[in-house]
Structures are given as C-alpha cells and as structure tokens.
Coordinates of C-alpha atoms in Angstrom, one line a residue:
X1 CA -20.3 -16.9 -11.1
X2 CA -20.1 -19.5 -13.7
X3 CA -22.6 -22.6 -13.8
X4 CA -22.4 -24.8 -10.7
X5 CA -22.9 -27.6 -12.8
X6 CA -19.0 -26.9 -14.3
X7 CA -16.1 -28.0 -12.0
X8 CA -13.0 -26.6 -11.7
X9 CA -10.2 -29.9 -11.5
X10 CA -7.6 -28.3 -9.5
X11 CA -4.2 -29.6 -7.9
X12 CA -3.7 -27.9 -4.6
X13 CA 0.5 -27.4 -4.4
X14 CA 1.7 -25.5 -0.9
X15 CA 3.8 -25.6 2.5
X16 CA 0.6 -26.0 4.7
X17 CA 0.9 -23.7 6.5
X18 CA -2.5 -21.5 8.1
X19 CA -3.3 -20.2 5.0
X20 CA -2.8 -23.0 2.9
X21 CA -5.3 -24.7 5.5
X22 CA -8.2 -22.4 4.8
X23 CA -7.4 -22.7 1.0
X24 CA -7.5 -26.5 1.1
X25 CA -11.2 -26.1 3.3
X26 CA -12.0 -23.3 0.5
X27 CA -11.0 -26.1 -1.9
X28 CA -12.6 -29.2 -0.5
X29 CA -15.8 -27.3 0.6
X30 CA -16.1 -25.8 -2.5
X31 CA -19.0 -27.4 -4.9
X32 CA -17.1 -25.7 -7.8
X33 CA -14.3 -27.1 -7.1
X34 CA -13.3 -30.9 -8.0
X35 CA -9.9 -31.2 -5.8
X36 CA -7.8 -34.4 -7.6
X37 CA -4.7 -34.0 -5.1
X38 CA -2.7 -31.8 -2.7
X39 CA 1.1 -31.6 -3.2
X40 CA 3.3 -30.7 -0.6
X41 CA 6.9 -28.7 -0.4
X42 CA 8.9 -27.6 2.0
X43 CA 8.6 -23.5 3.0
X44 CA 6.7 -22.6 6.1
X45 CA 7.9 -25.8 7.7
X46 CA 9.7 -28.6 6.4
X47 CA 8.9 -30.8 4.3
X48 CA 7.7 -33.4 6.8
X49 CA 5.8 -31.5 8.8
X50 CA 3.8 -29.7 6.0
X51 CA 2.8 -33.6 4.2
X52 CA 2.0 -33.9 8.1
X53 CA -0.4 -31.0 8.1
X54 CA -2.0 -31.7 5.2
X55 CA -2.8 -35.2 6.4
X56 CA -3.9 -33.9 9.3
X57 CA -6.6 -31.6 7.8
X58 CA -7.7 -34.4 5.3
X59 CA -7.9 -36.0 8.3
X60 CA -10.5 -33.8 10.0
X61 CA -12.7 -32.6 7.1
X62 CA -12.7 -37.2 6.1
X63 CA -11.4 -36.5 2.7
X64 CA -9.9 -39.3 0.4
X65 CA -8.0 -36.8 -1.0
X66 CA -4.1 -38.2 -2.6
X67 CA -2.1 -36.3 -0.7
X68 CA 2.0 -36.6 -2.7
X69 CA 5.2 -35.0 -0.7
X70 CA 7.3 -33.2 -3.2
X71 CA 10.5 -31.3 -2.6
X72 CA 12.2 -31.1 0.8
X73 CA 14.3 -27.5 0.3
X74 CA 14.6 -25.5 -2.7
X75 CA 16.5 -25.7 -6.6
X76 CA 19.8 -24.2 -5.7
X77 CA 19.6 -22.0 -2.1
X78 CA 19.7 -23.4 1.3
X79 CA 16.0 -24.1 3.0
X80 CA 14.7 -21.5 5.3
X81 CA 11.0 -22.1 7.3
X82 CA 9.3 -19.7 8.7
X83 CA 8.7 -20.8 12.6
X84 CA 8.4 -17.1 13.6
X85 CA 5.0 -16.7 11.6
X86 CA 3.8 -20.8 11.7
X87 CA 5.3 -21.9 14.7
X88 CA 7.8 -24.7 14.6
X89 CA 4.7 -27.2 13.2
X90 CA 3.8 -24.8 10.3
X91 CA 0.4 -25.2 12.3
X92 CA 0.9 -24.6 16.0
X93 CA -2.6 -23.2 17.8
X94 CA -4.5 -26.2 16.5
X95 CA -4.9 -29.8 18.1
X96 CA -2.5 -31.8 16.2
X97 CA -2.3 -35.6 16.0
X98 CA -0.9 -38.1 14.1
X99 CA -3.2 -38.3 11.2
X100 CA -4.5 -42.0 10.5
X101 CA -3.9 -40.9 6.2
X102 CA -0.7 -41.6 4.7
X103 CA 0.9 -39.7 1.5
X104 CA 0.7 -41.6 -1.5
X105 CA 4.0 -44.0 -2.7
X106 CA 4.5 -40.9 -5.5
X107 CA 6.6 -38.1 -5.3
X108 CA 4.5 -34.7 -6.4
X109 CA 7.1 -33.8 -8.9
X110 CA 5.1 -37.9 -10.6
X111 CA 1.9 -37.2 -9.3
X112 CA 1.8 -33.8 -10.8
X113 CA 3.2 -35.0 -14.3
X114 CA 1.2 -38.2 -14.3
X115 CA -1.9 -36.5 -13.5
X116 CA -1.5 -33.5 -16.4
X117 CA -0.6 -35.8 -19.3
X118 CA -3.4 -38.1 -18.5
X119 CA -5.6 -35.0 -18.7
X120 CA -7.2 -33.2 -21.4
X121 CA -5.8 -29.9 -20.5
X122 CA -8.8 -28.9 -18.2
X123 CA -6.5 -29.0 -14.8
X124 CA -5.1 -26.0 -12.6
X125 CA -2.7 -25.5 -10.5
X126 CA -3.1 -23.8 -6.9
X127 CA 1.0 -23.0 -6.1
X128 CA 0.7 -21.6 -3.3
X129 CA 4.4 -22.2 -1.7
X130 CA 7.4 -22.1 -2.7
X131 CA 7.4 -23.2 -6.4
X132 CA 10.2 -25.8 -6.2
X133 CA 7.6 -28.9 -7.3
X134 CA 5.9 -27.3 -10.5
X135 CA 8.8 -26.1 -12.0
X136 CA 11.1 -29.4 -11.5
X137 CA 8.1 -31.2 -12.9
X138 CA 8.2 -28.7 -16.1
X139 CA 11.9 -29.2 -16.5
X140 CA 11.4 -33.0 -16.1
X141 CA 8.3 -33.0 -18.7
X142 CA 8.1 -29.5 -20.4
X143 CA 4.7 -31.0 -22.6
X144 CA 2.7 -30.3 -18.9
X145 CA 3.6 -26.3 -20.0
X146 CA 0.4 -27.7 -22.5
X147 CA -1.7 -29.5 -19.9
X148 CA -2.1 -26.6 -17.5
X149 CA -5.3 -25.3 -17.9
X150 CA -3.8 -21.9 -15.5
X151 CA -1.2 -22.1 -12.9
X152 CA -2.3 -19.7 -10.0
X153 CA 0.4 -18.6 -8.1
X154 CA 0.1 -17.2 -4.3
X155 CA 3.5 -14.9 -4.0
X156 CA 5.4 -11.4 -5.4
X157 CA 3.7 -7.8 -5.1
X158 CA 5.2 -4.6 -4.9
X159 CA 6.2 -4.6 -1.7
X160 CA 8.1 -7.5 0.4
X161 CA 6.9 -10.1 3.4
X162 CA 10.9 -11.4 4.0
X163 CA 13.3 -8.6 2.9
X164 CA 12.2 -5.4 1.7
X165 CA 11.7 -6.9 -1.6
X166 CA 10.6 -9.7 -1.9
X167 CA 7.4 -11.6 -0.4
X168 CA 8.5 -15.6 1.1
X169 CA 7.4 -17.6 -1.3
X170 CA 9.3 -16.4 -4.0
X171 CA 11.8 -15.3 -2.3
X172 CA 12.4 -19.2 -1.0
X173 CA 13.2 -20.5 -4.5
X174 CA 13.4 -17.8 -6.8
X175 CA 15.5 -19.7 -9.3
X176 CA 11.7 -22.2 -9.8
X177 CA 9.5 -19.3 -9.9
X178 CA 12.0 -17.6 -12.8
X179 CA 11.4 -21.2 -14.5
X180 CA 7.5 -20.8 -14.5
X181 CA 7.0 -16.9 -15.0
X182 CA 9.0 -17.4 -18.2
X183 CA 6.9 -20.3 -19.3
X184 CA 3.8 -20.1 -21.4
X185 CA 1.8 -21.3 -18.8
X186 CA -1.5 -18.7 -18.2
X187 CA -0.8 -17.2 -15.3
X188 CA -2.3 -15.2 -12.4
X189 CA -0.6 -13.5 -9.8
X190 CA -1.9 -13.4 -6.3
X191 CA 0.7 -11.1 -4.8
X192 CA 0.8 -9.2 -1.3
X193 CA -0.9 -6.3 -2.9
X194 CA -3.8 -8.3 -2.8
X195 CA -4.0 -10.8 -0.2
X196 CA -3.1 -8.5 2.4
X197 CA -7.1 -7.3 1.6
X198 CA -8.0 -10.6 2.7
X199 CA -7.8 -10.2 6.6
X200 CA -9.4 -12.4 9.3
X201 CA -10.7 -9.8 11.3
X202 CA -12.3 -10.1 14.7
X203 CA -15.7 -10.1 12.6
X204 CA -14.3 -12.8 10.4
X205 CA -13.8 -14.6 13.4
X206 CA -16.9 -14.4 15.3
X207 CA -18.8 -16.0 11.9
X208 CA -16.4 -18.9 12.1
X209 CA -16.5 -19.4 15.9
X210 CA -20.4 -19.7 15.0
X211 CA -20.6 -22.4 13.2
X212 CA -19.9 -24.8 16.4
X213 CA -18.6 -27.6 14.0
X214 CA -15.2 -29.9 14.7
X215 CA -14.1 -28.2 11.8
X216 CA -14.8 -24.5 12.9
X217 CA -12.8 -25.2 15.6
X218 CA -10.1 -26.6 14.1
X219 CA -10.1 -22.9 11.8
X220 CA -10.5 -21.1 15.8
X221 CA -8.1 -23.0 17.2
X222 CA -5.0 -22.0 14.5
X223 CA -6.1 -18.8 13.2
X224 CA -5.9 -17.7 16.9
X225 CA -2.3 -18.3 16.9
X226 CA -1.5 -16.9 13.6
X227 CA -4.1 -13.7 14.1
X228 CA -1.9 -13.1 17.6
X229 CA 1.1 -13.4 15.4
X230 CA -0.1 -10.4 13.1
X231 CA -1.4 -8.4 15.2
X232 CA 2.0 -7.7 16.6
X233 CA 3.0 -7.1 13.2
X234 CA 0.4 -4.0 13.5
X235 CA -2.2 -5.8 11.4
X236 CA -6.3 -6.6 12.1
X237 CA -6.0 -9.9 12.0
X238 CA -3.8 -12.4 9.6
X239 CA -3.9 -12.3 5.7
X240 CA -5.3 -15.9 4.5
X241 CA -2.9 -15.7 1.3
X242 CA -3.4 -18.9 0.0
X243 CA -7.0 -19.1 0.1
X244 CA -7.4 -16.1 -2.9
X245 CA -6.1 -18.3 -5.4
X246 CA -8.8 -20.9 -4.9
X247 CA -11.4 -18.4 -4.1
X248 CA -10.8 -17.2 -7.9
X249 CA -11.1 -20.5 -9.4
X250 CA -14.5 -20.5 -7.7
X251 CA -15.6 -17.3 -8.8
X252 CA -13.0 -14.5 -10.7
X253 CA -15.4 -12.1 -9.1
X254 CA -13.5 -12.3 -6.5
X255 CA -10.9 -10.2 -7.2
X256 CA -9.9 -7.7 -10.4
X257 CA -7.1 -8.3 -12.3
X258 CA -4.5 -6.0 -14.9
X259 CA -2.0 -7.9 -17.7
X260 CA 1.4 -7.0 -17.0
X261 CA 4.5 -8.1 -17.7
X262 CA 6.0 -9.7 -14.2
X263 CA 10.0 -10.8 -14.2
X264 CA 11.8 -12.4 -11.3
X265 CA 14.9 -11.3 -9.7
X266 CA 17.7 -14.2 -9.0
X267 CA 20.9 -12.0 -8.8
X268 CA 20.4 -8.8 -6.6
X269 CA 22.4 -8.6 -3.4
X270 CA 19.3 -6.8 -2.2
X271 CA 16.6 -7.7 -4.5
X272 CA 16.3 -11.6 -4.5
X273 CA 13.3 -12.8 -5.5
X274 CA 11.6 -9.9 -6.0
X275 CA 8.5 -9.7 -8.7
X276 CA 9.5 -6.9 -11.1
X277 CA 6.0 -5.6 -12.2
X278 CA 6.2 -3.7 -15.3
X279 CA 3.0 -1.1 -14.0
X280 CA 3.4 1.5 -16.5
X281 CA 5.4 -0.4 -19.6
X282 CA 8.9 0.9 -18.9
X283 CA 11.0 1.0 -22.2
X284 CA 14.7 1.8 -20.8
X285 CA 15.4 2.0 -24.2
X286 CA 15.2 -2.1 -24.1
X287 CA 12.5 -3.8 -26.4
X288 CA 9.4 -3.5 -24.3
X289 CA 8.5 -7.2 -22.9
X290 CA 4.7 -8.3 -23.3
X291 CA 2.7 -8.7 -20.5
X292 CA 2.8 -12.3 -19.0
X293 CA 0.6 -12.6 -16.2
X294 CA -2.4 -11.6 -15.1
X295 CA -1.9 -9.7 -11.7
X296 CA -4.5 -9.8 -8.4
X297 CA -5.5 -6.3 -7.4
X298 CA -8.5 -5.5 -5.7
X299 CA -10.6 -7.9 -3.5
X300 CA -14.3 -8.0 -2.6
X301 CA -13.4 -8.6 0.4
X302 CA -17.4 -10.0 1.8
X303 CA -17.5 -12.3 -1.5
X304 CA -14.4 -14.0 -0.7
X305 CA -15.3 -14.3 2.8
X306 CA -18.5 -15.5 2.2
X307 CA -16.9 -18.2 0.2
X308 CA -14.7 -19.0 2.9
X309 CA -17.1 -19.1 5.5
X310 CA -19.9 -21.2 3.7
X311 CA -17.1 -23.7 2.8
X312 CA -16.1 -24.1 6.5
X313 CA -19.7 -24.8 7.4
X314 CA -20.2 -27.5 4.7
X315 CA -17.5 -29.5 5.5
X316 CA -19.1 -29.9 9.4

C-alpha cells in the first residue's frame, strides 16, 4: 500500500444502488481516500431516487459531502432501472427517510467539469453507473480528457449481467461508454469477471453484523435484501461491484490487472453494449488496435474485504 500520508481526491459518479452504497462507505471511511463529491445518474433507479439515496447515506454516516444530480436517462436509448435486483428504491431492505441533505444547485455534468479544471490533474473518477455524466461532461469540455488523473469504471467483462452480452451498466448507455473507452483518459476496467469475486458471503456478513454500529445496520439491513436477491440467482451472497473500484484506489493490491485493448458494441441486434476484450491480440487481418485499458482480474478477496469492513466500522 502506498503512504497513508498521500490521498487519493476522488469523485464518486453512480446510480446508488447497494453496491454503490458500500463503495461510497469504502470511500468515505477510507483514510486514503479524500472524497470531493458524489454524482448521481439515473440506472438502478431513477434519477430521483438514486440523488435520494445518496443523501440518505450521507445522511447516516454525517458527511458534508456535495452531493450533484446528473443525468435522468441515458444519451440516445430509452431508460431502463433495474427494480428486479434494487427494488423499486434502488435501496429497498434499509430504513429509508427523507434525508435532512439536499443536492447542490449544480448539475454533475458542472460540478464534474468545474471541479477538474480547477484541479491540477491529481482527481479520479469512480463511474460506477451508467456513464451518461462523464462522457456528456467530456463532449461539453473535452480539456477534462487532461484533468483526469484515471477514470475507474465499474461495468463490461466477458460475460453479461442483462443480456447474454453485455453487463447493465454499459449496456444502459452504451453510446457514453463508447465516448470514454475511445478517449485518452487512463483507464481501468472493473468488469463482471472480477467483481463477481467480491461476494458478501454469510461470513462477510456475520463481521458486519458485529460491529453493532447505526451504520452496520444500515449495511445489514440492505445487503439482506439484495443477498436474498442473489441467492436466487444461485449465487453465495451478492457481488458489491462498485465498491472494487474504490477499494483499488485505496490499495491496487487489491486486485491484478492485464493491458488490453477493450471496444464497445453500439450496433449489434444481439450484442449491445458488450465490452469486446481483445484477450489474445486478434488481427482479422485488420491493423491490430493497442491496448487501452487496464482490465480487473483477480481479487484478493480478504484484502478487499478487510477494507470494506474496517471502513464500515470507522464511520460508527
């Protein structure tokens, strides 16, 4: 792990969302971390009900955290939520209430340009939704392609989470994430592949329920419902997704990763938003493409939980 005494200034951009819950805690509980702002799009709920949730959170862990709401359904494609994993909320199994924080009087697509070009370059991005905010906010002020320190995506992998091919996130606006994988932003890749490894299991569990803290049962209370949700998917528990991408800005131990060349799909009747990973540098007789982001593989599993965990507890 790096020096404690270096921060990482990160911009947290997601649907909260269960996942994007425990990677806001990972973030906020984190002393590597110096959080400057959550930004909120519509995916796993709309757009309403994921600024709500992230209020909510700030709320409960008494953060003065900005918190901007961005865009309310995708570049070109029709919005669709994903109730049938999140519940209609994006957070059902928790206590909800009307949080006493409001969003800030800037929309994310502002906050997030503002915030880069008054930077010296030193800021990443957690996208860990659909990517509908970042990439309006690079066609709006392409000099933020410079200010991004690394853009850390949660979404793609070789296998699919919404259709056979494709995994939600990028599947939900395909046309954005083509905008950014093209870019020269540094990238890293946090696909299924990976955060599938990164399972709350009933072990997981059992250490959070341990912690008897107002904010250890807010984490009981919701991953309940969304571990009950996977499990009848066939799974041990429910992948925290989002949280890997802040878990490597904490510490890249936390995962491995291989430089490949990674293209999106935003034509294919069946293939729609699928992450076309070039694994073995496939010619076709084309010119070969260089590699363009740097692609999550293997988690350590009791590192990254650790993280989580020890987070949770700080944040009481």
């Amino acid at each position: 792990m790096e020096s404690m005494d270096v921060r990482e200034k990160m911009i947290y951009d997601g649907d909260p969302g269960h996942d994007d819950v425990m990677a806001i805690l990972l973030a906020a509980g984190n002393p590597r971390i110096d959080l400057l702002g959550v930004t909120t799009v519509a995916g796993n709920a709309p757009l309403e009900m994921t600024t709500r949730n992230a209020l909510i959170t700030m709320d409960m862990i008494g953060a003065d955290i900005p918190v901007a709401a961005g865009c309310s359904g995708p570049l070109v494609k029709p919005l669709y939520t994903a109730p049938f994993v999140h519940g209609e909320s994006g957070l059902d199994g928790a206590k909800l209430f009307e949080p006493k924080r409001k969003p800030i009087q800037k929309h994310a697509c502002d906050f997030l340009i503002d915030t880069l070009m008054e930077s010296e370059g030193d800021i990443s991005i957690v996208a860990a939704g659909p990517l509908t905010n970042v990439a309006l906010a690079l066609r709006r002020e392409p000099a933020i392609a410079n200010k991004i320190k690394q853009l850390v995506i949660m979404g793609g992998g070789r296998f699919g989470n919404i259709t056979p091919a494709a995994e939600f996130n990028i599947w939900s606006d395909a046309e954005a994430a083509r905008i950014l994988f093209e870019s020269e932003i540094p990238k890293v890749m946090c696909g299924l592949d990976l955060t599938y490894q990164a399972v709350a299991t009933p072990e997981v569990m059992e250490r959070i329920r341990a912690i008897h803290s107002p904010v250890s049962e807010f984490v009981n209370d919701f991953m309940t419902f969304y571990n009950n949700n996977s499990k009848r998917a066939g799974k041990n528990g429910a992948p925290v997704n989002d949280a890997c991408c802040v878990a490597y800005l904490i510490d890249k131990a936390v995962f491995t990763t291989r430089h490949l060349r990674v293209d999106i799909e935003t034509k294919g009747e069946f293939t729609y938003g699928m992450t076309c990973i070039d694994v073995f540098r496939m010619n076709s007789g084309r010119e070969l493409k260089e590699p363009n982001v740097y692609v999550g593989d293997k988690l350590n599993f009791e590192l990254f939980w650790n993280l989580m965990i020890s987070s949770i507890a700080s944040l009481g």
